[in-house]
PDB file of C-alpha atoms in Angstrom:
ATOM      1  CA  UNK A   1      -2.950 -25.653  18.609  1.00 83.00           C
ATOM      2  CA  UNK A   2      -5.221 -28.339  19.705  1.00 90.00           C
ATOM      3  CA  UNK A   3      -8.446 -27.794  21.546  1.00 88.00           C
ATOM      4  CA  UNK A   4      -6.661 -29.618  24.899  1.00 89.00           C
ATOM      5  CA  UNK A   5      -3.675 -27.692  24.327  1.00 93.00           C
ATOM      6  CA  UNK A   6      -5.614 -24.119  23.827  1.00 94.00           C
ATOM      7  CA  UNK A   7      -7.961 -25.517  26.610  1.00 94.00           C
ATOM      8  CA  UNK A   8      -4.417 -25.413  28.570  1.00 94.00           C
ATOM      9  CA  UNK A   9      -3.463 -21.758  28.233  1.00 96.00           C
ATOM     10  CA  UNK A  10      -6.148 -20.383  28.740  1.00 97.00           C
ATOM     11  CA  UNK A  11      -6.761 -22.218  31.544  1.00 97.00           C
ATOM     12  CA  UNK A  12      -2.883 -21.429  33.095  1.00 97.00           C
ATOM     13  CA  UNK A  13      -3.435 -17.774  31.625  1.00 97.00           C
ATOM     14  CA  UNK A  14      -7.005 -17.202  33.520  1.00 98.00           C
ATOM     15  CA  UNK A  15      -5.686 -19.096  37.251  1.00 97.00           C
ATOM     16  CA  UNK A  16      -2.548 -16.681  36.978  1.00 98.00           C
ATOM     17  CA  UNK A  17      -4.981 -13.630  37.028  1.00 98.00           C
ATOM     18  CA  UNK A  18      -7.355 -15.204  39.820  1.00 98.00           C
ATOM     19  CA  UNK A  19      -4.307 -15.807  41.966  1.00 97.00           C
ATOM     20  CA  UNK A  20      -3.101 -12.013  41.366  1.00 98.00           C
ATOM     21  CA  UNK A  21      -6.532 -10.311  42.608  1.00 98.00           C
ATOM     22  CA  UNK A  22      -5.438  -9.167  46.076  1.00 97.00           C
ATOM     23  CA  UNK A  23      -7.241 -11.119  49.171  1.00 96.00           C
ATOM     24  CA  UNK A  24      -9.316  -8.242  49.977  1.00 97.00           C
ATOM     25  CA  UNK A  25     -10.332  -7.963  46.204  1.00 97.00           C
ATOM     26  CA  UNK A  26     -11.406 -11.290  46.673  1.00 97.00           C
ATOM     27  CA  UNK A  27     -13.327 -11.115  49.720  1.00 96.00           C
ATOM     28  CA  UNK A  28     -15.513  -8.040  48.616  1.00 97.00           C
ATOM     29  CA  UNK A  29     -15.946  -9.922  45.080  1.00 97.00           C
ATOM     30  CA  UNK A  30     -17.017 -13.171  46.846  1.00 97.00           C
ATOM     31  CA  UNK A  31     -19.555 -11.134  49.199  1.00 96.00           C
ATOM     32  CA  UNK A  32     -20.937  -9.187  46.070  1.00 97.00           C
ATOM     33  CA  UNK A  33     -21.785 -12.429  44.348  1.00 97.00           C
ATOM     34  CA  UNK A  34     -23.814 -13.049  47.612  1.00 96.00           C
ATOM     35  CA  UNK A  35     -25.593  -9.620  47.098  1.00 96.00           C
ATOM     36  CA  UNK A  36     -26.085 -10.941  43.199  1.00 94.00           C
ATOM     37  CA  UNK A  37     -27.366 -14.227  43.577  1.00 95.00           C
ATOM     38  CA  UNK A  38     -28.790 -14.551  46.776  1.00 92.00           C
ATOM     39  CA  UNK A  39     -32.007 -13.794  45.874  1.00 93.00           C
ATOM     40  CA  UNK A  40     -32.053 -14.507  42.475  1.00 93.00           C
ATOM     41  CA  UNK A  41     -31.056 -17.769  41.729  1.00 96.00           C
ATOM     42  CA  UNK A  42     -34.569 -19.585  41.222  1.00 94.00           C
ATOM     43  CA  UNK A  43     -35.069 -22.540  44.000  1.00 95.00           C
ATOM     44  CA  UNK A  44     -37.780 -24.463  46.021  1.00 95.00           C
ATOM     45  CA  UNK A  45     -37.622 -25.833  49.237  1.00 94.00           C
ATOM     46  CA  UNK A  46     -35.718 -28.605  49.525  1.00 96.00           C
ATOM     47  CA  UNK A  47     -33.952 -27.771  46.036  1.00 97.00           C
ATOM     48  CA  UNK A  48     -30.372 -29.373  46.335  1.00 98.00           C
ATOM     49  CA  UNK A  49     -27.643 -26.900  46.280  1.00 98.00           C
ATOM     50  CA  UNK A  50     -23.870 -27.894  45.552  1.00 98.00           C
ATOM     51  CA  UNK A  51     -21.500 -25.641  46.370  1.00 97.00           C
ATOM     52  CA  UNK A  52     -17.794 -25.936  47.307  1.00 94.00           C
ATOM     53  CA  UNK A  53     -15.273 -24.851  49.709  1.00 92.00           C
ATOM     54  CA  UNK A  54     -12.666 -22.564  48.145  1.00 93.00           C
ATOM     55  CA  UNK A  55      -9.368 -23.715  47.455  1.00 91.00           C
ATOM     56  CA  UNK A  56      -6.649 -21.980  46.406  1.00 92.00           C
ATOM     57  CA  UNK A  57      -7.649 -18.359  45.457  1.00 96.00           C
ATOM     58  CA  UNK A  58     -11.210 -19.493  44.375  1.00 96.00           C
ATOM     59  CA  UNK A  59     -14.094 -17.548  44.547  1.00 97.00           C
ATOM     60  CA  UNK A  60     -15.669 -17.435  48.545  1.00 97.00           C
ATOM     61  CA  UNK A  61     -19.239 -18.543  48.073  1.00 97.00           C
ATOM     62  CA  UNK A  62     -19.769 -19.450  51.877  1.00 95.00           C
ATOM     63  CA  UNK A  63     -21.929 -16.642  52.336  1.00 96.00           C
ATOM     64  CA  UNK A  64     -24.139 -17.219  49.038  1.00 97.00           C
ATOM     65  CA  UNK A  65     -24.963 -20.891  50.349  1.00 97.00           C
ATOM     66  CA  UNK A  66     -25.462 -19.816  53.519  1.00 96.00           C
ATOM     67  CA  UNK A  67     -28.220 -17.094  52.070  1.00 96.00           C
ATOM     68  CA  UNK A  68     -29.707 -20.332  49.592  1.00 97.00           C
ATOM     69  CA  UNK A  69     -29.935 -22.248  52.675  1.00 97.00           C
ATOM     70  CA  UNK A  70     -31.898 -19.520  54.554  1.00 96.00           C
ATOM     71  CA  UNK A  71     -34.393 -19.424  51.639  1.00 96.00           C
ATOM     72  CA  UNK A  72     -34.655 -23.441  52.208  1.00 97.00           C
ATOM     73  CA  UNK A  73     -31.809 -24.916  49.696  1.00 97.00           C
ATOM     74  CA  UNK A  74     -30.467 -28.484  50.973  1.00 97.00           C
ATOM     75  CA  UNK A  75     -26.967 -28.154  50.835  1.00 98.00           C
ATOM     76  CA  UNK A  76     -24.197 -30.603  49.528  1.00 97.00           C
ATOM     77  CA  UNK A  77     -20.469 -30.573  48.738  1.00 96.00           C
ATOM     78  CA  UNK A  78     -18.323 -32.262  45.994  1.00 94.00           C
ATOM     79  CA  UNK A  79     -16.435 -35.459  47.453  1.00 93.00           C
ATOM     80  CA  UNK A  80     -13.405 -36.681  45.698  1.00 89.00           C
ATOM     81  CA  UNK A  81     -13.983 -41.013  46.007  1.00 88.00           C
ATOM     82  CA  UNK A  82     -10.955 -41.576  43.289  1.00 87.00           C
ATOM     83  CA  UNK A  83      -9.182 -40.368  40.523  1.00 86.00           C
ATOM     84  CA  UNK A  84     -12.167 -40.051  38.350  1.00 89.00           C
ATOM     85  CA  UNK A  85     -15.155 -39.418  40.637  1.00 91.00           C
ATOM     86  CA  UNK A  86     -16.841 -37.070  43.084  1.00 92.00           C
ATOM     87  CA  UNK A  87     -20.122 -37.232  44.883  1.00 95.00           C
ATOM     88  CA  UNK A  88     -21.936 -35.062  47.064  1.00 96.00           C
ATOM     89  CA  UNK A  89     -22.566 -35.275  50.189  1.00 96.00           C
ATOM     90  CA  UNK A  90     -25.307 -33.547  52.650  1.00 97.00           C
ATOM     91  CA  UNK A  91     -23.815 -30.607  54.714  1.00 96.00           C
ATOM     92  CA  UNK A  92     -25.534 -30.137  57.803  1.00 93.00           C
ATOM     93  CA  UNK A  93     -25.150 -27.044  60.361  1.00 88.00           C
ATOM     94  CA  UNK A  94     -22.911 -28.770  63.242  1.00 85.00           C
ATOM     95  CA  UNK A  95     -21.807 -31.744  61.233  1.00 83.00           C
ATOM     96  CA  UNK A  96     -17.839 -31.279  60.888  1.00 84.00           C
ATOM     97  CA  UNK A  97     -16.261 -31.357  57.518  1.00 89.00           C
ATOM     98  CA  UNK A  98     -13.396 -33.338  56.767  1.00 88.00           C
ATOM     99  CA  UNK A  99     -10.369 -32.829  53.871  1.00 85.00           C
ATOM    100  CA  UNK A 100     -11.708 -34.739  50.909  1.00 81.00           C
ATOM    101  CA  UNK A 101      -8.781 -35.152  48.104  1.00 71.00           C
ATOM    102  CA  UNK A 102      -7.669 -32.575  45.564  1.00 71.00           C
ATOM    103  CA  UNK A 103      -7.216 -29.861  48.374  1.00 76.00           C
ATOM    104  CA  UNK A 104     -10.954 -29.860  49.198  1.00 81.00           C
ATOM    105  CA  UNK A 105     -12.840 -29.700  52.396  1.00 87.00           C
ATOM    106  CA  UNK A 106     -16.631 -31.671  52.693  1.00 90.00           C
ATOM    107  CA  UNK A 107     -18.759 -33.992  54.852  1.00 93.00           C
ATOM    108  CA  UNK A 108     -17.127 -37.245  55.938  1.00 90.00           C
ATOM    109  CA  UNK A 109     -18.562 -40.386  54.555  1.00 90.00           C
ATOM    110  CA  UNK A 110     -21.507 -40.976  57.311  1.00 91.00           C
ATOM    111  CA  UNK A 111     -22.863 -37.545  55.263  1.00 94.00           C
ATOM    112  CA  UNK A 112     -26.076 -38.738  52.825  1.00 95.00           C
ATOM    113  CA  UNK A 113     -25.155 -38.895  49.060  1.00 96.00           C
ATOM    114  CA  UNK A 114     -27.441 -36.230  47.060  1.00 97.00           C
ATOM    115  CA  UNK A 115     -28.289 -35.291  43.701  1.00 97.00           C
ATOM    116  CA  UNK A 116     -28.306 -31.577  43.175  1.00 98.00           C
ATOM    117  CA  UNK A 117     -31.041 -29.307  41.472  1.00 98.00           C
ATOM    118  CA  UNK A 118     -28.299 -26.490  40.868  1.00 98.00           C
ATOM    119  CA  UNK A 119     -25.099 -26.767  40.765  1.00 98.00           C
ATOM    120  CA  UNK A 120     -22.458 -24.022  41.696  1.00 98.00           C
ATOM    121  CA  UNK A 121     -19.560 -25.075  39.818  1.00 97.00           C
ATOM    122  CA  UNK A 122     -15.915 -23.680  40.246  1.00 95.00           C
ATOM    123  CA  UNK A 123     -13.947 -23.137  36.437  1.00 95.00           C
ATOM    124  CA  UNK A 124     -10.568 -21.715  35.555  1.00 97.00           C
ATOM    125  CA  UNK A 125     -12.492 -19.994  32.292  1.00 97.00           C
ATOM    126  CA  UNK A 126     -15.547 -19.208  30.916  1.00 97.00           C
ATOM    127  CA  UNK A 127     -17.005 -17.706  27.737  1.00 97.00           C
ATOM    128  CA  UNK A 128     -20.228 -15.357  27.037  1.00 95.00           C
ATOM    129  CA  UNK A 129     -21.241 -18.686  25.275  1.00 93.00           C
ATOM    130  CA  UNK A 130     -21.721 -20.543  28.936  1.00 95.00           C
ATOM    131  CA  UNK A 131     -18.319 -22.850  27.657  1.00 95.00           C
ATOM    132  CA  UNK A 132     -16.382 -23.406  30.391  1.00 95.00           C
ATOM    133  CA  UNK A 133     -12.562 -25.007  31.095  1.00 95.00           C
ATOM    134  CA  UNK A 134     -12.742 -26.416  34.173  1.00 92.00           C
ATOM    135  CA  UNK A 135      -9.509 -27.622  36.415  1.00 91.00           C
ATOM    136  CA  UNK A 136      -8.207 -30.370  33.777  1.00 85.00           C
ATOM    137  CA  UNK A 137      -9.309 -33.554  35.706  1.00 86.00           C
ATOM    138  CA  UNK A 138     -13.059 -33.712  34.354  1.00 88.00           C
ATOM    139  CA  UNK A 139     -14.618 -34.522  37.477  1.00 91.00           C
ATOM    140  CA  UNK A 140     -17.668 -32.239  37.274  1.00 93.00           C
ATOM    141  CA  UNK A 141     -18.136 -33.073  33.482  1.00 90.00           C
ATOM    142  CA  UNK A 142     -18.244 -37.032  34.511  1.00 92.00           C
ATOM    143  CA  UNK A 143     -20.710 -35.778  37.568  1.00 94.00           C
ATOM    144  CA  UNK A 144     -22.875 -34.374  35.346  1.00 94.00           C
ATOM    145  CA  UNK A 145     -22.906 -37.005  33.069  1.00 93.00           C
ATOM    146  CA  UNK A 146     -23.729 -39.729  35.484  1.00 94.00           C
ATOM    147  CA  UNK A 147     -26.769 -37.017  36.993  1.00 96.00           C
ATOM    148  CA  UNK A 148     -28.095 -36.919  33.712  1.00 94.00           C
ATOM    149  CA  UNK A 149     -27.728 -40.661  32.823  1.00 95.00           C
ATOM    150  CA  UNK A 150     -30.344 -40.851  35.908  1.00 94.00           C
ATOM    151  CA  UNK A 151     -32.354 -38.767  34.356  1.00 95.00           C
ATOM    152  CA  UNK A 152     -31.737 -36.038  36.881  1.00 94.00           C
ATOM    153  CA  UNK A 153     -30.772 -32.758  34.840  1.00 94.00           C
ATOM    154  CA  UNK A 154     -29.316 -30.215  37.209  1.00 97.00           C
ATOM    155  CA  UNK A 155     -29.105 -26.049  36.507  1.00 97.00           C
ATOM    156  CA  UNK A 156     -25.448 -25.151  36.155  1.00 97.00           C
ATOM    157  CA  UNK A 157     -23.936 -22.099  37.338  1.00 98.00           C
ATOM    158  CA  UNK A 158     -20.339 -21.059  37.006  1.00 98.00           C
ATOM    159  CA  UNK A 159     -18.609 -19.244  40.030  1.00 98.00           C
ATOM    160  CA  UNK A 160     -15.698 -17.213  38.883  1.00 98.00           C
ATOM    161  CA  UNK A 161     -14.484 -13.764  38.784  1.00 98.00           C
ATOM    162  CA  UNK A 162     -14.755 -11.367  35.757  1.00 98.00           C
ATOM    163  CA  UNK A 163     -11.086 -12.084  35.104  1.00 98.00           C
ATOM    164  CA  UNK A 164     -11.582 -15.598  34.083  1.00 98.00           C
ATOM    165  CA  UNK A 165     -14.093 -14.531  31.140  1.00 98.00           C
ATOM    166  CA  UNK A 166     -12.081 -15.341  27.537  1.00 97.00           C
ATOM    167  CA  UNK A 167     -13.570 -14.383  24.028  1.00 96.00           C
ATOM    168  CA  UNK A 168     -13.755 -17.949  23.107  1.00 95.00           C
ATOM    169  CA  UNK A 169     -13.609 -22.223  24.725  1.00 95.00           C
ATOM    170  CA  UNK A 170     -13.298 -24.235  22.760  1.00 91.00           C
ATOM    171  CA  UNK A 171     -16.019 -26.376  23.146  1.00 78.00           C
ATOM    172  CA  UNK A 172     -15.684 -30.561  22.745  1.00 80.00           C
ATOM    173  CA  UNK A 173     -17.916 -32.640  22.587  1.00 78.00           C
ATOM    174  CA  UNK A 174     -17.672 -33.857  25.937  1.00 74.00           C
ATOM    175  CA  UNK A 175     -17.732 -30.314  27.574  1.00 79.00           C
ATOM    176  CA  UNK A 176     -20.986 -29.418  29.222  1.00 83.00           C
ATOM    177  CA  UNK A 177     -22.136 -25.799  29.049  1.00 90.00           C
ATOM    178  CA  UNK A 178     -23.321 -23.520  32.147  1.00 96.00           C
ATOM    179  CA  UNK A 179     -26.812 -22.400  31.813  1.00 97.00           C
ATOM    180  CA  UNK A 180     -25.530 -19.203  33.710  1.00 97.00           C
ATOM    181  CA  UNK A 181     -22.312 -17.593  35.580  1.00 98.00           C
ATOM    182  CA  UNK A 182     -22.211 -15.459  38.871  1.00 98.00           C
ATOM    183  CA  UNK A 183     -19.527 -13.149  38.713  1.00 98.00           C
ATOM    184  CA  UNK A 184     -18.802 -10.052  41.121  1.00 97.00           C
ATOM    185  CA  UNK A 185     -20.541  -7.877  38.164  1.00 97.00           C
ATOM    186  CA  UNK A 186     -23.562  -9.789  38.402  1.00 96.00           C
ATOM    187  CA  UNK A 187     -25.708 -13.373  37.079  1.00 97.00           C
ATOM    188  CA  UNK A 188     -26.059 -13.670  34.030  1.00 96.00           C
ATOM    189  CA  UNK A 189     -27.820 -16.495  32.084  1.00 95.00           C
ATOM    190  CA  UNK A 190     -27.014 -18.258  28.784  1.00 94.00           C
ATOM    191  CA  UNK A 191     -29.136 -18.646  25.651  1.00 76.00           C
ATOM    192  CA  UNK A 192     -28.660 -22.324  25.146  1.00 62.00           C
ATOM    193  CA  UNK A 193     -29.173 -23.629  21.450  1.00 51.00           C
TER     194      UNK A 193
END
């Protein structure tokens, strides 16, 4: 089986047990995170913050933002501009959000353009490696890409729940490892080689 292919199954086989966990499961999963993270994940003012709006039976990390904005986090949320790229845009208390493509909710286009310090990053799978399989279209591997091109080289931290761990990704070379994961067990960072 090919990597893509592999990539594929696991990534069908890890959704399929995020979408069984019970709403309430969910809920109380996406609020320990919060507890986890909150005040953990290292940040100074005015450090950019991407987050996301959950889709589908994603991870709720509302409340973590919310407590990284309190500690003085600028917050942002992935756009979808085409088939092959997101940005992120400012999200301001008061300023409404607007559907942005791929079943995603963020700031309409008046909303400044930002280049995030740490990056909370939604992924169907993840290994104790840092690996990660993320939704199939590659937006947040071309993101990161194009961040670091600019010389801008943002933390990355996986959101998912324990479910979506696997033994092993496999890794390509155009896959970009997580320097940690927030699960509802806990943060946990990665050695990186």
């Amino acid at each position: 089986m090919s990597p893509k292919d592999l990539k594929a199954a696991l990534r069908k086989e890890r959704l399929a047990l995020r979408d069984e966990m019970p709403l309430e499961v969910r809920i109380e999963a996406s609020l320990s995170m919060a507890e986890h993270a909150g005040d953990v994940i290292a940040l100074d003012p005015g450090h950019v913050v991407s987050g996301f709006w959950p889709i589908r039976s994603e991870a709720d990390i509302r409340p973590l933002m919310v407590r990284l904005r309190d500690r003085g986090a600028r917050l942002c949320l992935p756009v979808i501009l085409d088939k092959k790229t997101i940005v992120f845009r400012e999200l301001v208390d008061g300023v409404a959000v607007v559907e942005t493509g791929f079943g995603t909710t963020g700031p309409g286009p008046d909303a400044p353009e930002l280049d995030p310090d740490i990056m909370l990053v939604p992924l169907s799978a993840f290994d104790s490696a840092g690996h990660r399989i993320g939704y199939g279209a590659g937006y947040y591997d071309r993101a990161i890409e194009r961040l670091r091109r600019k010389g801008h080289m943002p933390r990355l931290i996986g959101i998912a729940f324990d479910c979506q761990e696997v033994a092993s990704v496999p890794a390509e070379p155009h896959d970009v490892a997580l320097d940690a994961v927030l699960t509802e067990s806990g943060f946990r960072h990665f050695k990186q080689d």
